[in-house]
GROMACS .gro file of C-alpha atoms in nm:
model
  219
    1UNK     CA    1  -0.016  -0.010   0.022
    2UNK     CA    2   0.127   0.382  -0.111
    3UNK     CA    3   0.036   0.510   0.262
    4UNK     CA    4  -0.026   0.215   0.482
    5UNK     CA    5   0.257  -0.010   0.622
    6UNK     CA    6  -0.035  -0.316   0.590
    7UNK     CA    7  -0.102  -0.554   0.288
    8UNK     CA    8  -0.525  -0.507   0.271
    9UNK     CA    9  -0.540  -0.880   0.123
   10UNK     CA   10  -0.420  -0.998   0.427
   11UNK     CA   11  -0.709  -0.798   0.671
   12UNK     CA   12  -1.046  -0.983   0.692
   13UNK     CA   13  -1.318  -0.777   0.509
   14UNK     CA   14  -1.558  -0.797   0.721
   15UNK     CA   15  -1.400  -0.573   0.988
   16UNK     CA   16  -1.441  -0.297   0.767
   17UNK     CA   17  -1.790  -0.316   0.694
   18UNK     CA   18  -2.047  -0.056   0.796
   19UNK     CA   19  -2.318  -0.198   1.026
   20UNK     CA   20  -2.551   0.004   0.890
   21UNK     CA   21  -2.519  -0.041   0.505
   22UNK     CA   22  -2.318  -0.359   0.536
   23UNK     CA   23  -2.057  -0.267   0.288
   24UNK     CA   24  -1.693  -0.197   0.301
   25UNK     CA   25  -1.680   0.168   0.437
   26UNK     CA   26  -1.714   0.511   0.214
   27UNK     CA   27  -1.565   0.788   0.348
   28UNK     CA   28  -1.545   0.636   0.697
   29UNK     CA   29  -1.622   0.876   1.030
   30UNK     CA   30  -1.559   0.794   1.398
   31UNK     CA   31  -1.816   0.875   1.668
   32UNK     CA   32  -1.695   1.005   1.984
   33UNK     CA   33  -1.731   0.649   2.137
   34UNK     CA   34  -1.470   0.518   1.903
   35UNK     CA   35  -1.718   0.335   1.658
   36UNK     CA   36  -1.741   0.376   1.258
   37UNK     CA   37  -1.944   0.409   1.010
   38UNK     CA   38  -1.974   0.556   0.633
   39UNK     CA   39  -2.036   0.873   0.647
   40UNK     CA   40  -2.374   0.913   0.469
   41UNK     CA   41  -2.501   0.649   0.672
   42UNK     CA   42  -2.452   0.783   1.004
   43UNK     CA   43  -2.514   1.137   0.875
   44UNK     CA   44  -2.854   0.990   0.731
   45UNK     CA   45  -2.974   0.797   1.025
   46UNK     CA   46  -2.917   1.103   1.234
   47UNK     CA   47  -3.117   1.310   1.034
   48UNK     CA   48  -3.420   1.095   1.049
   49UNK     CA   49  -3.412   1.008   1.394
   50UNK     CA   50  -3.510   1.214   1.723
   51UNK     CA   51  -3.233   1.113   1.921
   52UNK     CA   52  -2.829   1.085   1.814
   53UNK     CA   53  -2.700   0.760   1.955
   54UNK     CA   54  -2.427   0.535   1.855
   55UNK     CA   55  -2.595   0.194   1.677
   56UNK     CA   56  -2.276   0.017   1.769
   57UNK     CA   57  -2.240   0.032   2.198
   58UNK     CA   58  -2.630   0.298   2.190
   59UNK     CA   59  -2.442   0.555   2.378
   60UNK     CA   60  -2.684   0.827   2.369
   61UNK     CA   61  -2.568   1.195   2.250
   62UNK     CA   62  -2.791   1.466   2.393
   63UNK     CA   63  -2.607   1.702   2.100
   64UNK     CA   64  -2.530   1.575   1.775
   65UNK     CA   65  -2.168   1.501   1.802
   66UNK     CA   66  -1.860   1.620   1.537
   67UNK     CA   67  -1.721   1.296   1.382
   68UNK     CA   68  -1.389   1.279   1.254
   69UNK     CA   69  -1.295   1.109   0.922
   70UNK     CA   70  -1.064   0.781   1.032
   71UNK     CA   71  -0.785   0.796   0.732
   72UNK     CA   72  -0.672   0.460   0.840
   73UNK     CA   73  -0.982   0.258   0.800
   74UNK     CA   74  -1.059   0.459   0.444
   75UNK     CA   75  -0.734   0.385   0.302
   76UNK     CA   76  -0.742   0.002   0.372
   77UNK     CA   77  -1.139   0.003   0.294
   78UNK     CA   78  -1.008   0.197  -0.079
   79UNK     CA   79  -0.781  -0.100  -0.125
   80UNK     CA   80  -1.041  -0.360  -0.028
   81UNK     CA   81  -1.282  -0.159  -0.285
   82UNK     CA   82  -1.023  -0.152  -0.559
   83UNK     CA   83  -0.928  -0.485  -0.509
   84UNK     CA   84  -1.267  -0.640  -0.600
   85UNK     CA   85  -1.364  -0.378  -0.869
   86UNK     CA   86  -1.053  -0.453  -1.038
   87UNK     CA   87  -0.958  -0.106  -1.059
   88UNK     CA   88  -0.575  -0.033  -1.085
   89UNK     CA   89  -0.401   0.173  -0.827
   90UNK     CA   90  -0.250   0.486  -1.031
   91UNK     CA   91  -0.295   0.863  -1.015
   92UNK     CA   92  -0.545   1.005  -1.248
   93UNK     CA   93  -0.427   1.144  -1.587
   94UNK     CA   94  -0.350   1.501  -1.627
   95UNK     CA   95  -0.639   1.573  -1.895
   96UNK     CA   96  -0.880   1.368  -1.651
   97UNK     CA   97  -1.126   1.496  -1.397
   98UNK     CA   98  -1.006   1.380  -1.042
   99UNK     CA   99  -1.216   1.253  -0.756
  100UNK     CA  100  -1.263   1.511  -0.489
  101UNK     CA  101  -1.268   1.317  -0.221
  102UNK     CA  102  -0.979   1.058  -0.281
  103UNK     CA  103  -0.730   1.162  -0.056
  104UNK     CA  104  -0.473   0.900  -0.075
  105UNK     CA  105  -0.435   0.782  -0.462
  106UNK     CA  106  -0.662   0.981  -0.683
  107UNK     CA  107  -0.876   0.822  -0.889
  108UNK     CA  108  -1.050   0.949  -1.232
  109UNK     CA  109  -1.400   1.116  -1.142
  110UNK     CA  110  -1.687   0.874  -1.314
  111UNK     CA  111  -1.960   1.158  -1.247
  112UNK     CA  112  -1.990   1.529  -1.095
  113UNK     CA  113  -2.299   1.657  -0.859
  114UNK     CA  114  -2.449   1.931  -0.936
  115UNK     CA  115  -2.576   1.935  -0.531
  116UNK     CA  116  -2.265   1.850  -0.375
  117UNK     CA  117  -2.061   2.058  -0.596
  118UNK     CA  118  -1.818   1.764  -0.602
  119UNK     CA  119  -1.682   1.519  -0.835
  120UNK     CA  120  -1.665   1.151  -0.781
  121UNK     CA  121  -1.453   0.796  -0.860
  122UNK     CA  122  -1.687   0.504  -0.901
  123UNK     CA  123  -1.596   0.399  -0.529
  124UNK     CA  124  -1.721   0.749  -0.369
  125UNK     CA  125  -1.970   0.788  -0.589
  126UNK     CA  126  -2.173   0.459  -0.461
  127UNK     CA  127  -2.381   0.650  -0.162
  128UNK     CA  128  -2.515   0.862  -0.462
  129UNK     CA  129  -2.675   0.537  -0.567
  130UNK     CA  130  -2.762   0.395  -0.261
  131UNK     CA  131  -2.865   0.680  -0.026
  132UNK     CA  132  -3.224   0.801  -0.081
  133UNK     CA  133  -3.175   1.160  -0.029
  134UNK     CA  134  -2.825   1.147  -0.279
  135UNK     CA  135  -3.040   0.960  -0.547
  136UNK     CA  136  -3.229   1.275  -0.565
  137UNK     CA  137  -2.908   1.450  -0.680
  138UNK     CA  138  -2.835   1.578  -1.031
  139UNK     CA  139  -2.533   1.373  -1.114
  140UNK     CA  140  -2.360   1.490  -1.459
  141UNK     CA  141  -2.044   1.403  -1.677
  142UNK     CA  142  -1.711   1.488  -1.463
  143UNK     CA  143  -1.620   1.876  -1.488
  144UNK     CA  144  -1.362   2.072  -1.331
  145UNK     CA  145  -1.434   2.405  -1.128
  146UNK     CA  146  -1.813   2.336  -1.061
  147UNK     CA  147  -1.843   2.633  -0.852
  148UNK     CA  148  -1.776   2.840  -1.134
  149UNK     CA  149  -2.058   2.680  -1.365
  150UNK     CA  150  -2.358   2.758  -1.130
  151UNK     CA  151  -2.613   2.995  -1.218
  152UNK     CA  152  -2.640   3.202  -0.931
  153UNK     CA  153  -2.973   3.351  -1.038
  154UNK     CA  154  -3.149   3.013  -1.029
  155UNK     CA  155  -2.894   2.825  -0.856
  156UNK     CA  156  -2.818   2.548  -1.123
  157UNK     CA  157  -2.594   2.438  -1.332
  158UNK     CA  158  -2.507   2.587  -1.752
  159UNK     CA  159  -2.701   2.335  -1.897
  160UNK     CA  160  -2.703   2.414  -2.254
  161UNK     CA  161  -2.462   2.581  -2.478
  162UNK     CA  162  -2.656   2.817  -2.757
  163UNK     CA  163  -2.417   2.802  -3.080
  164UNK     CA  164  -2.546   3.113  -3.254
  165UNK     CA  165  -2.450   3.340  -2.951
  166UNK     CA  166  -2.170   3.127  -2.813
  167UNK     CA  167  -2.316   3.126  -2.453
  168UNK     CA  168  -2.403   2.935  -2.170
  169UNK     CA  169  -2.698   2.934  -1.992
  170UNK     CA  170  -2.933   2.684  -1.774
  171UNK     CA  171  -3.303   2.592  -1.908
  172UNK     CA  172  -3.443   2.874  -1.702
  173UNK     CA  173  -3.246   3.161  -1.815
  174UNK     CA  174  -3.479   3.425  -2.024
  175UNK     CA  175  -3.315   3.333  -2.356
  176UNK     CA  176  -3.394   2.992  -2.344
  177UNK     CA  177  -3.708   2.997  -2.149
  178UNK     CA  178  -3.860   3.252  -2.406
  179UNK     CA  179  -3.779   3.111  -2.730
  180UNK     CA  180  -4.036   2.875  -2.916
  181UNK     CA  181  -3.961   2.522  -2.974
  182UNK     CA  182  -3.825   2.521  -3.304
  183UNK     CA  183  -3.536   2.796  -3.196
  184UNK     CA  184  -3.438   2.555  -2.942
  185UNK     CA  185  -3.292   2.347  -3.179
  186UNK     CA  186  -2.979   2.625  -3.204
  187UNK     CA  187  -2.925   2.515  -2.825
  188UNK     CA  188  -2.752   2.159  -2.748
  189UNK     CA  189  -2.646   2.023  -2.401
  190UNK     CA  190  -2.331   2.103  -2.282
  191UNK     CA  191  -2.176   1.758  -2.266
  192UNK     CA  192  -2.267   1.725  -2.635
  193UNK     CA  193  -2.101   2.062  -2.746
  194UNK     CA  194  -1.781   2.005  -2.542
  195UNK     CA  195  -1.721   1.731  -2.740
  196UNK     CA  196  -1.718   1.955  -3.024
  197UNK     CA  197  -1.495   2.202  -2.911
  198UNK     CA  198  -1.370   2.313  -2.550
  199UNK     CA  199  -1.657   2.569  -2.496
  200UNK     CA  200  -1.518   2.618  -2.125
  201UNK     CA  201  -1.224   2.793  -2.274
  202UNK     CA  202  -1.445   3.042  -2.432
  203UNK     CA  203  -1.470   3.362  -2.277
  204UNK     CA  204  -1.858   3.324  -2.259
  205UNK     CA  205  -1.821   3.113  -1.991
  206UNK     CA  206  -1.666   3.386  -1.756
  207UNK     CA  207  -1.908   3.642  -1.874
  208UNK     CA  208  -2.200   3.351  -1.753
  209UNK     CA  209  -2.283   3.334  -1.371
  210UNK     CA  210  -2.366   2.971  -1.474
  211UNK     CA  211  -2.255   2.608  -1.433
  212UNK     CA  212  -2.301   2.260  -1.648
  213UNK     CA  213  -2.529   1.986  -1.761
  214UNK     CA  214  -2.720   1.634  -1.773
  215UNK     CA  215  -2.613   1.441  -2.048
  216UNK     CA  216  -2.472   1.400  -2.398
  217UNK     CA  217  -2.776   1.445  -2.628
  218UNK     CA  218  -2.973   1.693  -2.841
  219UNK     CA  219  -3.264   1.822  -2.698
   0.00000   0.00000   0.00000
């Protein structure tokens, strides 16, 4: 292992399972009583519970406690998942978008979330595919600098590119919302346009107060 002097293949996987989701830890955090859970699992449980208590020892917290990231367990859990998924342990290529959550070895991002404003690799994307509240989030093809690609007025991502004006807009912006269905043929999703040309290097993006899109299809 790159940062731990332990061979994860020698460690029993059951020691690194979250007691809530029963999967290998994702973003493991430790409670003040010393027990570890997936961050999304314990946060979701406490969000929907009248009391905060540890699900392992039943210790009750009268004030919601701060949890701390367990970097050792996170590193081992990542290696276990990579071994199971047969994911090569290599740094992300310079031209690829890196996962914002990976702390030891950066993996290529699979999706970016317009709600979290974070890009996730296959491993760290898993809670968005499992946790009910996270499944409602809008996922897009991975992009960098998500904060700079949000529409400040409508608080949503730039989803469309106007070929005529060479500008990026969200679907609630007046230039798009007010036009007819025929005129909308001049608009394409940003993901599609991005494959035609590097539109995000265009000066219109700096003059826009918006972000990015849903898929790579024509509207």
